CSV table of C-alpha atoms in Angstrom, one decimal:
chain,number,residue,atom,x,y,z
A,24,MET,CA,90.6,197.1,-139.5
A,25,ALA,CA,89.4,198.9,-142.6
A,26,PHE,CA,91.5,199.3,-145.8
A,27,PRO,CA,90.3,202.1,-148.0
A,28,TYR,CA,90.2,201.6,-151.7
A,29,PRO,CA,92.1,204.1,-154.0
A,30,ILE,CA,89.8,207.0,-155.3
A,31,ASN,CA,90.0,208.0,-159.0
A,32,THR,CA,91.9,205.0,-159.9
A,33,ARG,CA,90.9,202.4,-162.4
A,34,VAL,CA,90.5,199.2,-160.6
A,35,THR,CA,91.9,196.3,-162.5
A,36,SER,CA,92.6,192.7,-161.6
A,37,ARG,CA,96.3,193.5,-160.9
A,38,THR,CA,95.4,196.4,-158.9
A,39,PHE,CA,92.9,194.5,-157.1
A,40,ASP,CA,95.4,191.7,-156.4
A,41,LYS,CA,97.8,194.1,-155.2
A,42,ILE,CA,95.2,195.7,-153.0
A,43,GLN,CA,94.5,192.4,-151.6
A,44,CYS,CA,98.2,191.6,-151.1
A,45,ASP,CA,98.6,194.8,-149.3
A,46,ARG,CA,95.6,194.3,-147.2
A,47,ARG,CA,96.7,190.8,-146.3
A,48,ARG,CA,100.1,192.1,-145.4
A,49,GLN,CA,98.7,194.8,-143.3
A,50,GLU,CA,96.3,192.1,-141.5
A,51,LEU,CA,99.3,189.9,-141.0
A,52,GLU,CA,101.3,192.8,-139.5
A,53,HIS,CA,98.2,193.8,-137.6
A,54,ASN,CA,97.7,190.3,-136.2
A,55,ALA,CA,101.4,189.9,-135.4
A,56,LEU,CA,101.4,193.2,-133.5
A,57,LYS,CA,98.3,192.1,-131.7
A,58,LYS,CA,99.7,188.9,-130.9
A,59,PHE,CA,102.8,190.4,-129.7
A,60,THR,CA,100.8,192.7,-127.5
A,61,GLN,CA,98.8,189.9,-126.1
A,62,ASN,CA,101.8,187.9,-125.4
A,63,ASN,CA,103.4,190.9,-123.5
A,64,GLN,CA,100.3,191.3,-121.6
A,65,LEU,CA,100.1,187.7,-120.8
A,66,GLN,CA,103.9,187.6,-119.9
A,67,THR,CA,103.2,190.6,-117.6
A,68,LEU,CA,100.2,188.9,-115.9
A,69,GLN,CA,102.2,185.7,-115.6
A,70,ASN,CA,105.2,187.7,-114.0
A,71,GLN,CA,102.8,189.4,-111.8
A,72,SER,CA,101.0,186.4,-110.8
A,73,ASP,CA,104.4,184.7,-110.1
A,74,VAL,CA,105.3,187.6,-107.9
A,75,ASN,CA,101.8,187.4,-106.1
A,76,VAL,CA,102.1,183.7,-105.7
A,77,ALA,CA,105.5,184.0,-104.1
A,78,PHE,CA,104.3,186.8,-101.9
A,79,ARG,CA,101.3,184.8,-101.0
A,80,ARG,CA,103.5,181.6,-100.3
A,81,ARG,CA,105.7,183.8,-98.1
A,82,THR,CA,102.7,185.4,-96.4
A,83,ASN,CA,101.0,182.0,-95.9
A,84,TYR,CA,104.3,180.5,-94.7
A,85,ALA,CA,104.7,183.4,-92.1
A,86,ALA,CA,101.1,183.2,-91.1
A,87,GLN,CA,101.5,179.4,-90.6
A,88,LEU,CA,104.6,179.9,-88.7
A,89,SER,CA,102.9,182.6,-86.6
A,90,ALA,CA,99.8,180.3,-86.1
A,91,GLU,CA,102.0,177.4,-85.1
A,92,ARG,CA,103.9,179.7,-82.7
A,93,MET,CA,100.7,181.1,-81.3
A,94,PHE,CA,99.2,177.5,-81.0
A,95,ASP,CA,102.4,176.4,-79.2
A,96,GLU,CA,102.4,179.5,-77.0
A,97,THR,CA,98.6,179.0,-76.3
A,98,HIS,CA,99.2,175.3,-75.7
A,99,MET,CA,102.0,176.0,-73.2
A,100,GLN,CA,100.0,178.8,-71.7
A,101,ASN,CA,97.0,176.4,-71.3
A,102,GLN,CA,99.3,173.7,-69.8
A,103,SER,CA,100.9,176.4,-67.5
A,104,ASP,CA,97.4,177.5,-66.6
A,105,ARG,CA,96.2,174.0,-65.9
A,106,HIS,CA,99.3,173.3,-63.8
A,107,ARG,CA,98.9,176.6,-62.0
A,108,ALA,CA,95.2,175.8,-61.4
A,109,GLU,CA,95.9,172.3,-60.2
A,110,ARG,CA,98.6,173.7,-57.9
A,111,GLU,CA,96.2,176.4,-56.7
A,112,LYS,CA,93.5,173.8,-56.3
A,113,GLN,CA,95.8,171.6,-54.2
A,114,GLN,CA,97.0,174.6,-52.1
A,115,ASN,CA,93.3,175.7,-51.6
A,116,GLU,CA,92.4,172.2,-50.7
A,117,ALA,CA,95.3,171.9,-48.3
A,118,LEU,CA,94.5,175.3,-47.0
A,119,ALA,CA,90.9,174.4,-46.6
A,120,CYS,CA,91.9,171.1,-44.9
A,121,ALA,CA,94.2,173.0,-42.6
A,122,LEU,CA,91.6,175.6,-41.8
A,123,GLU,CA,89.0,173.1,-41.2
A,124,THR,CA,91.3,171.0,-38.9
A,125,ASN,CA,92.2,174.2,-37.1
A,126,TYR,CA,88.4,175.1,-36.9
A,127,LYS,CA,87.7,171.6,-35.6
A,128,VAL,CA,90.5,171.8,-33.1
A,129,GLN,CA,89.4,175.2,-32.0
A,130,GLU,CA,85.8,174.1,-31.8
A,131,GLN,CA,86.7,171.0,-29.9
A,132,GLU,CA,88.9,173.2,-27.4
A,133,GLU,CA,85.9,175.6,-27.1
A,134,ARG,CA,83.6,172.7,-26.3
A,135,ASN,CA,86.1,171.3,-23.9
A,136,VAL,CA,86.4,174.6,-22.2
A,137,GLN,CA,82.7,175.1,-22.2
A,138,ARG,CA,82.3,171.6,-20.8
A,139,ILE,CA,84.8,172.2,-18.0
A,140,CYS,CA,83.3,175.5,-17.2
A,141,GLU,CA,79.8,174.1,-16.9
A,142,ALA,CA,81.2,171.3,-14.8
A,143,SER,CA,83.4,173.4,-12.6
A,144,GLU,CA,82.1,173.8,-9.0
A,145,GLU,CA,84.4,176.9,-8.4
A,146,LEU,CA,82.8,178.6,-11.4
A,147,ARG,CA,79.3,177.9,-10.2
A,148,GLU,CA,80.3,179.1,-6.8
A,149,LEU,CA,81.8,182.2,-8.3
A,150,GLU,CA,78.7,182.8,-10.5
A,151,SER,CA,76.6,182.4,-7.4
A,152,PHE,CA,78.8,185.0,-5.6
A,153,LEU,CA,78.4,187.3,-8.7
A,154,LYS,CA,74.5,186.7,-8.7
A,155,THR,CA,74.5,187.6,-5.0
A,156,ALA,CA,76.5,190.6,-5.6
A,157,TYR,CA,74.2,191.7,-8.4
A,158,MET,CA,71.3,191.0,-6.1
A,159,ASN,CA,72.8,193.1,-3.3
A,160,LYS,CA,73.5,195.9,-5.8
A,161,ASP,CA,70.0,195.7,-7.0
A,162,ARG,CA,68.7,195.7,-3.5
A,163,ALA,CA,71.0,198.7,-2.7
A,164,LYS,CA,69.8,200.5,-5.7
A,165,GLN,CA,66.2,199.7,-4.8
A,166,GLN,CA,66.8,200.9,-1.3
A,167,LEU,CA,68.3,204.0,-2.6
A,168,GLU,CA,65.4,204.5,-5.1
A,169,ARG,CA,63.1,203.9,-2.2
A,170,GLU,CA,64.9,206.4,0.0
A,171,MET,CA,64.9,208.9,-3.0
A,172,LEU,CA,61.0,208.3,-3.6
A,173,ALA,CA,60.4,208.7,0.1
A,174,ALA,CA,62.3,212.1,0.2
A,175,ARG,CA,60.5,213.0,-3.0
A,176,ASP,CA,57.2,212.2,-1.4
A,177,ARG,CA,58.0,214.2,1.8
A,178,GLN,CA,59.0,217.1,-0.5
A,179,ARG,CA,55.7,216.7,-2.4
A,180,GLU,CA,53.7,216.5,0.9
A,181,MET,CA,55.5,219.6,2.2
A,182,ALA,CA,54.7,221.4,-0.9
A,183,ILE,CA,51.1,220.2,-0.9
A,184,GLU,CA,50.8,221.3,2.8
A,185,GLN,CA,52.3,224.7,1.9
A,186,GLN,CA,49.9,224.9,-1.0
A,187,MET,CA,47.0,224.0,1.1
A,188,GLU,CA,47.9,226.5,3.7
A,189,TYR,CA,48.2,229.1,1.0
A,190,ASP,CA,44.8,228.1,-0.4
A,191,ARG,CA,43.3,228.1,3.1
A,192,GLN,CA,44.5,231.8,3.8
A,193,ARG,CA,43.4,232.8,0.4
A,194,ALA,CA,40.0,231.1,0.8
A,195,LEU,CA,39.6,232.8,4.2
A,196,VAL,CA,40.3,236.1,2.8
A,197,GLU,CA,38.0,235.4,-0.2
A,198,TYR,CA,35.2,234.3,2.6
A,199,GLN,CA,35.6,237.4,4.4
A,200,ASN,CA,35.3,239.4,1.2
A,201,GLU,CA,32.4,237.3,0.2
A,202,GLU,CA,30.7,238.0,3.7
A,203,VAL,CA,31.1,241.8,3.2
A,204,ARG,CA,29.8,241.5,-0.4
A,205,LYS,CA,26.8,239.4,0.7
A,206,ARG,CA,26.0,242.0,3.5
A,207,VAL,CA,26.1,244.7,0.9
A,208,GLU,CA,24.0,242.7,-1.3
A,209,ALA,CA,21.6,241.9,1.5
A,210,GLU,CA,21.2,245.5,2.3
A,211,GLU,CA,20.6,246.2,-1.3
A,212,GLY,CA,18.3,243.3,-1.6
A,213,LYS,CA,16.3,244.4,1.6
A,214,ARG,CA,15.8,247.8,0.0
A,215,VAL,CA,14.8,246.4,-3.3
A,216,LEU,CA,12.3,244.0,-1.4
A,217,GLN,CA,10.7,246.8,0.3
A,218,THR,CA,10.3,248.7,-2.9
A,219,GLN,CA,8.9,245.6,-4.5
A,220,MET,CA,6.4,245.1,-1.4
A,221,ILE,CA,5.1,248.6,-1.9
A,222,GLN,CA,4.7,247.9,-5.6
A,223,ARG,CA,3.0,244.6,-5.0
A,224,GLN,CA,0.5,246.3,-2.6
A,225,GLU,CA,-0.4,248.7,-5.3
A,226,LEU,CA,-0.8,245.9,-7.7
A,227,ARG,CA,-2.9,243.9,-5.2
A,228,ARG,CA,-5.4,246.8,-4.9
A,229,GLU,CA,-5.6,247.1,-8.7
A,230,ALA,CA,-5.9,243.3,-9.0
A,231,GLN,CA,-8.8,243.5,-6.4
A,232,LEU,CA,-10.6,246.0,-8.4
A,233,GLU,CA,-10.2,243.9,-11.5
A,234,ALA,CA,-11.2,240.8,-9.6
A,235,ASP,CA,-14.5,242.5,-8.5
A,236,GLY,CA,-15.3,243.2,-12.1
A,237,GLU,CA,-14.4,239.8,-13.2
A,238,ARG,CA,-16.7,238.3,-10.4
A,239,GLN,CA,-19.7,240.3,-11.8
A,240,LYS,CA,-19.0,239.0,-15.2
A,241,ILE,CA,-18.6,235.4,-14.0
A,242,GLU,CA,-22.0,235.6,-12.2
A,243,GLN,CA,-23.7,236.9,-15.2
A,244,LEU,CA,-22.1,234.1,-17.2
A,245,MET,CA,-23.1,231.5,-14.6
A,246,GLN,CA,-26.8,232.6,-14.7
A,247,GLN,CA,-26.6,232.3,-18.5
A,248,VAL,CA,-25.1,228.7,-18.2
A,249,GLU,CA,-27.8,227.6,-15.7
A,250,LEU,CA,-30.5,228.7,-18.2
A,251,GLU,CA,-28.8,226.7,-20.9
A,252,ASP,CA,-28.5,223.7,-18.6
A,253,ALA,CA,-32.2,223.8,-17.8
A,254,ALA,CA,-33.0,223.8,-21.6
A,255,GLU,CA,-30.6,220.9,-22.2
A,256,ILE,CA,-32.1,218.8,-19.4
A,257,ALA,CA,-35.7,219.4,-20.9
A,258,ARG,CA,-34.4,218.5,-24.3
A,259,ARG,CA,-32.8,215.2,-22.7
A,260,ASP,CA,-36.0,214.3,-21.0
A,261,LYS,CA,-37.9,214.6,-24.3
A,262,ALA,CA,-35.4,212.4,-26.2
A,263,ARG,CA,-35.6,209.9,-23.4
A,264,GLU,CA,-39.4,209.6,-23.9
A,265,GLU,CA,-39.1,209.2,-27.4
A,266,THR,CA,-36.4,206.5,-27.1
A,267,ARG,CA,-38.6,204.6,-24.5
A,268,GLU,CA,-41.6,204.6,-27.0
A,269,MET,CA,-39.2,203.4,-29.8
A,270,ILE,CA,-37.9,200.5,-27.6
A,271,THR,CA,-41.6,199.5,-26.8
A,272,GLN,CA,-42.6,199.5,-30.6
A,273,THR,CA,-39.3,197.5,-31.4
A,274,LEU,CA,-40.3,194.9,-28.8
A,275,ARG,CA,-43.9,194.5,-30.4
A,276,GLU,CA,-42.3,194.2,-34.0
A,277,ARG,CA,-39.8,191.4,-32.7
A,278,ASP,CA,-42.7,189.4,-31.2
A,279,ARG,CA,-44.5,189.5,-34.5
A,280,VAL,CA,-41.4,188.5,-36.5
A,281,LYS,CA,-41.0,185.7,-34.1
A,282,GLN,CA,-44.4,184.3,-34.6
A,283,GLU,CA,-44.0,184.5,-38.2
A,284,GLN,CA,-40.7,182.7,-38.0
A,285,VAL,CA,-42.3,179.9,-35.8
A,286,ALA,CA,-45.0,179.5,-38.5
A,287,VAL,CA,-42.5,179.2,-41.3
A,288,ILE,CA,-40.5,176.7,-39.3
A,289,ARG,CA,-43.6,174.6,-38.6
A,290,GLN,CA,-44.3,174.6,-42.5
A,291,GLU,CA,-40.7,173.5,-43.1
A,292,ASP,CA,-41.0,170.6,-40.7
A,293,GLU,CA,-44.2,169.4,-42.3
A,294,ALA,CA,-42.4,169.5,-45.8
A,295,ILE,CA,-39.4,167.6,-44.3
A,296,ALA,CA,-41.8,164.9,-42.9
A,297,ARG,CA,-43.5,164.6,-46.4
A,298,TYR,CA,-40.0,164.3,-47.9
A,299,GLN,CA,-38.9,161.8,-45.4
A,300,ARG,CA,-42.0,159.5,-46.1
A,301,HIS,CA,-41.3,159.8,-49.8
A,302,ILE,CA,-37.7,158.7,-49.3
A,303,ALA,CA,-38.7,155.8,-47.1
A,304,ALA,CA,-41.2,154.6,-49.7
A,305,ARG,CA,-38.4,154.9,-52.5
A,306,GLU,CA,-35.8,153.2,-50.2
A,307,ALA,CA,-38.3,150.3,-49.8
A,308,GLY,CA,-38.5,149.8,-53.6
A,309,ILE,CA,-34.8,150.0,-53.9
A,310,LYS,CA,-34.3,147.5,-51.2
A,311,ALA,CA,-36.6,145.0,-52.9
A,312,ALA,CA,-34.7,145.5,-56.1
A,313,THR,CA,-31.4,145.1,-54.2
A,314,ASP,CA,-32.7,141.9,-52.7
A,315,VAL,CA,-33.4,140.5,-56.1
A,316,LYS,CA,-30.1,141.6,-57.4
A,317,LYS,CA,-28.3,140.0,-54.5
A,318,ALA,CA,-30.0,136.7,-55.0
A,319,GLN,CA,-28.9,136.8,-58.6
A,320,GLU,CA,-25.4,137.7,-57.6
A,321,ASP,CA,-25.4,135.0,-55.0
A,322,ALA,CA,-26.4,132.4,-57.5
A,323,MET,CA,-23.6,133.7,-59.8
A,324,PHE,CA,-21.2,133.7,-57.1
A,325,ARG,CA,-22.0,130.0,-56.1
A,326,ALA,CA,-21.7,128.9,-59.7
A,327,VAL,CA,-18.3,130.7,-60.0
A,328,GLU,CA,-17.2,129.2,-56.6
A,329,ALA,CA,-18.2,125.7,-57.9
A,330,GLU,CA,-16.1,126.2,-60.9
A,331,ILE,CA,-13.1,127.6,-58.8
A,332,GLN,CA,-13.4,124.6,-56.5
A,333,ALA,CA,-13.4,122.2,-59.4
A,334,ASN,CA,-10.3,124.0,-60.9
A,335,MET,CA,-8.6,123.7,-57.6
A,336,ARG,CA,-9.3,120.0,-57.2
A,337,LYS,CA,-7.9,119.6,-60.8
A,338,ASP,CA,-4.8,121.7,-59.8
A,339,GLU,CA,-4.4,119.6,-56.6
A,340,GLU,CA,-4.6,116.4,-58.5
A,341,ILE,CA,-1.9,117.7,-60.9
A,342,GLU,CA,0.2,118.7,-58.0
A,343,ARG,CA,-0.3,115.4,-56.2
A,344,LEU,CA,0.7,113.6,-59.5
A,345,ARG,CA,3.7,115.9,-59.8
A,346,ASP,CA,4.8,115.1,-56.3
A,347,GLN,CA,4.4,111.4,-56.7
A,348,LEU,CA,6.5,111.6,-59.9
A,349,TRP,CA,9.1,113.7,-58.0
A,350,GLU,CA,9.2,111.2,-55.2
A,351,GLU,CA,9.7,108.3,-57.7
A,352,GLU,CA,12.6,110.2,-59.3
A,353,LEU,CA,14.0,111.0,-56.0
A,354,LEU,CA,13.9,107.3,-55.0
A,355,LEU,CA,15.5,106.3,-58.3
A,356,LYS,CA,18.2,108.9,-57.7
A,357,LYS,CA,18.7,107.7,-54.1
A,358,ARG,CA,19.0,104.1,-55.3
A,359,ALA,CA,21.5,105.1,-57.9
A,360,GLU,CA,23.6,106.9,-55.3
A,361,GLU,CA,23.4,103.9,-53.0
A,362,ASP,CA,24.6,101.6,-55.9
A,363,GLU,CA,27.4,104.2,-56.6
A,364,LYS,CA,28.5,104.2,-52.9
A,365,ARG,CA,28.3,100.4,-52.7
A,366,ALA,CA,30.6,100.2,-56.0
A,367,ALA,CA,33.0,102.9,-54.4
A,368,LYS,CA,33.1,100.8,-51.1
A,369,GLU,CA,33.9,97.7,-53.1
A,370,LYS,CA,36.5,99.6,-55.2
A,371,ALA,CA,38.0,101.0,-51.8
A,372,LYS,CA,38.0,97.3,-50.4
A,373,ASP,CA,39.9,96.2,-53.4
A,374,GLU,CA,42.4,99.1,-53.2
A,375,MET,CA,42.8,98.4,-49.6
A,376,ILE,CA,43.6,94.7,-50.3
A,377,ARG,CA,46.2,95.6,-52.9
A,378,SER,CA,47.6,98.3,-50.6
A,379,ASN,CA,48.0,95.6,-48.0
A,380,GLU,CA,49.6,93.3,-50.4
A,381,MET,CA,52.0,95.9,-51.5
A,382,GLN,CA,52.7,96.9,-47.9
A,383,MET,CA,53.5,93.2,-47.0
A,384,GLN,CA,55.8,93.1,-50.0
A,385,LEU,CA,57.5,96.2,-48.9
A,386,LYS,CA,57.9,94.9,-45.4
A,387,GLN,CA,59.6,91.8,-46.7
A,388,GLU,CA,62.1,93.9,-48.7
A,389,LEU,CA,62.8,96.1,-45.7
A,390,ARG,CA,63.5,93.1,-43.6
A,391,ALA,CA,65.8,91.8,-46.1
A,392,ARG,CA,67.6,95.2,-46.5
A,393,GLN,CA,67.8,95.4,-42.7
A,394,ARG,CA,69.3,91.9,-42.4
A,395,ALA,CA,71.9,92.8,-45.0
A,396,ASP,CA,72.7,96.0,-43.1
A,397,GLU,CA,73.0,94.1,-39.8
A,398,ASP,CA,75.4,91.6,-41.6
A,399,ALA,CA,77.6,94.5,-43.0
A,400,PHE,CA,77.5,96.2,-39.5
A,401,ASN,CA,78.7,93.2,-37.9
A,402,GLU,CA,81.3,92.7,-40.5
A,403,MET,CA,82.5,96.4,-39.8
A,404,LEU,CA,82.5,95.7,-36.0
A,405,LYS,CA,84.6,92.8,-36.5
A,406,GLU,CA,87.0,94.9,-38.6
A,407,ARG,CA,87.1,97.6,-36.0
A,408,PHE,CA,87.9,95.2,-33.1
A,409,ARG,CA,90.8,93.9,-35.1
A,410,SER,CA,92.1,97.4,-35.6
A,411,GLU,CA,91.4,98.5,-32.0
A,412,GLU,CA,95.0,98.1,-30.9
A,413,ARG,CA,96.3,100.2,-33.7
A,414,ARG,CA,93.8,102.9,-32.9
A,415,GLU,CA,95.0,102.8,-29.2
A,416,MET,CA,98.5,103.5,-30.3
A,417,GLU,CA,97.4,106.4,-32.5
A,418,LEU,CA,95.2,107.8,-29.7
A,419,ALA,CA,98.3,107.7,-27.4
A,420,VAL,CA,100.3,109.6,-29.9
A,421,PHE,CA,97.6,112.0,-30.4
A,422,ARG,CA,97.2,112.6,-26.7
A,423,ARG,CA,100.9,113.1,-26.2
A,424,LYS,CA,100.9,115.6,-29.1
A,425,GLN,CA,97.9,117.4,-27.6
A,426,ARG,CA,99.7,117.5,-24.1
A,427,GLU,CA,102.7,119.2,-25.7
A,428,GLU,CA,100.4,121.8,-27.5
A,429,PHE,CA,98.5,122.4,-24.3
A,430,VAL,CA,101.9,123.1,-22.5
A,431,GLY,CA,103.0,125.5,-25.3
A,432,GLU,CA,99.6,127.2,-25.2
A,433,ILE,CA,99.8,127.7,-21.5
A,434,ALA,CA,103.2,129.1,-21.9
A,435,ARG,CA,102.1,131.4,-24.6
A,436,HIS,CA,99.0,132.5,-22.4
A,437,ARG,CA,101.3,133.2,-19.7
A,438,ALA,CA,103.6,135.4,-21.8
A,439,LEU,CA,100.5,137.1,-23.3
A,440,LYS,CA,99.1,137.7,-19.8
A,441,GLN,CA,102.3,139.2,-18.8
A,442,GLU,CA,102.4,141.5,-21.8
A,443,MET,CA,98.8,142.4,-21.1
A,444,VAL,CA,99.7,143.4,-17.5
A,445,HIS,CA,102.7,145.4,-18.6
A,446,ALA,CA,100.5,147.0,-21.3
A,447,GLU,CA,97.7,147.7,-18.7
A,448,LEU,CA,100.3,149.1,-16.2
A,449,GLU,CA,101.6,151.3,-19.1
A,450,ARG,CA,98.0,152.3,-20.0
A,451,GLU,CA,97.3,153.2,-16.4
A,452,ARG,CA,100.4,155.3,-16.2
A,453,HIS,CA,99.4,157.2,-19.4
A,454,GLU,CA,96.0,157.6,-18.0
A,455,ARG,CA,97.1,159.1,-14.8
A,456,GLU,CA,99.6,161.5,-16.9
A,457,ARG,CA,96.6,162.4,-19.1
A,458,GLN,CA,94.4,163.0,-16.1
A,459,GLU,CA,97.0,165.1,-14.5
A,460,GLN,CA,97.2,167.1,-17.8
A,461,ASP,CA,93.5,167.4,-18.0
A,462,GLU,CA,93.3,168.5,-14.4
A,463,ASN,CA,96.0,171.1,-15.0
A,464,TYR,CA,94.2,172.1,-18.2
A,465,ARG,CA,90.9,172.3,-16.4
A,466,ARG,CA,92.4,174.3,-13.5
A,467,GLN,CA,94.0,176.8,-16.1
A,468,VAL,CA,90.5,177.0,-18.0
A,469,VAL,CA,88.7,177.6,-14.6
A,470,GLU,CA,91.2,180.3,-13.5
A,471,ALA,CA,91.0,182.0,-17.0
A,472,ALA,CA,87.3,181.8,-16.7
A,473,LYS,CA,87.3,183.2,-13.1
A,474,ARG,CA,89.6,186.0,-14.2
A,475,ARG,CA,87.4,186.7,-17.2
A,476,LEU,CA,84.3,186.9,-14.9
A,477,LEU,CA,85.9,189.1,-12.4
A,478,ARG,CA,87.3,191.4,-15.3
A,479,GLU,CA,83.7,191.7,-16.6
A,480,HIS,CA,82.0,192.3,-13.3
A,481,ALA,CA,84.8,193.7,-10.9
A,482,ASP,CA,84.2,197.4,-11.9
A,483,VAL,CA,80.5,197.0,-11.7
A,484,LEU,CA,80.4,195.0,-8.4
A,485,GLN,CA,83.4,196.7,-6.7
A,486,ASP,CA,81.7,197.2,-3.4
A,487,TYR,CA,79.3,194.2,-3.4
A,488,LEU,CA,81.6,191.3,-3.9
A,489,PRO,CA,82.8,189.2,-1.0
A,490,ARG,CA,86.0,190.4,0.7
A,491,ALA,CA,87.9,187.5,-0.5
A,492,LEU,CA,87.0,188.2,-4.1
A,493,ARG,CA,87.5,192.0,-4.0
A,494,PRO,CA,90.6,192.7,-6.2
A,495,THR,CA,93.3,195.1,-4.9
A,496,SER,CA,94.7,197.8,-7.1
A,497,SER,CA,97.6,195.6,-8.4
A,498,SER,CA,95.3,192.6,-9.0
A,499,SER,CA,92.7,194.7,-10.6
A,500,ASN,CA,95.4,196.2,-13.0
A,501,SER,CA,96.6,192.7,-13.6
A,502,ILE,CA,93.1,191.6,-14.3
A,503,ILE,CA,92.5,194.3,-16.6
A,504,ARG,CA,95.7,193.6,-18.5
């Protein structure tokens, strides 16, 4: 905050101090006022905060109570739902078990009914009667159809015969009309033919005149052709003579060429003979040179052969020495094996001797043990003979006890047998009752099945069933009910 200085006033130290005091006082007042304002604002904020805290506390407490109440309600609802679900599950399981039991019982009853129906002779007989009735019905139906087809065929044949008669009458009328038309056409044709014959006679006369003119032309043409043929024959004769002369000249030329060829062949044969003589002379020289070369090669071969034989003899000597050395080694090895076998045999002999000695010792020990066992057994027999009387007494007591137990066992078996007889009689009685019930149930099932079959087929097979199975009006009404 600014404090203005006095204007147009002389500033002295006292004035300055006064101004400073006023300024400090104003600052203090201002600070006090500012502090008071701040305290008021702070108090207001604190009061408002306390109110907000209390409100929030109440709100939080109410929310907590609401949450706890909601949690309790949810927990109780969950428990109630769980109990209800368990109860529903138990009820559903019980209902499912009951339904399954009922279904099994019903299925068992249906199987029993089916088994009884399949095994019932009466139902099979009734089914055979129904099949026979259906067969009779089908036969009657087929007979009726055959009769209807026969009547239809007769009607068709009558219609066909009527149509054929109508067609015959119509064809007869048409034939008569056709005959009349043909006669008219024949008269017309005859008149036309006569006209055509007259025209043809006129045409024949004209054709005769034309033929005479053509004949004259043909005769002139034939004369011209004969003249041309005579000229052609003369030309052919001339050509034939020229050809004959040409063939003769050709034969003479061929003979001349043949003689020339024979002379050439003779010259070639002489040249070939001279060449063969030259070749023979050259082969003789080559043979002489070959003989010399062969002699040299034979000498070289004999030298090489001698060297090879010497090498072979040397190799054979080395092989013989090697075989001899191998035989000596084999002999030494065989002698060593024989020595080893001899040593092994001696060792086995020593082992056998030691084994025999050990066996003799064991036999002596065994005899000693056997003698000791025999002595102990004899002592035991002596002790047993001394206690034989006591054992006889105990045996008599044991036999008496067994006899008493045997008598009691016989009595127990007799009572058990009587109980089994009574139980068997009771079981047979129950079995007879059950069989009677099953028989009654079977008869009821068979009667129901018979009524059902008759109810299903009576209306269809009313006139085709046997008289014993034909229902009357009252029985049919009862069956329908």
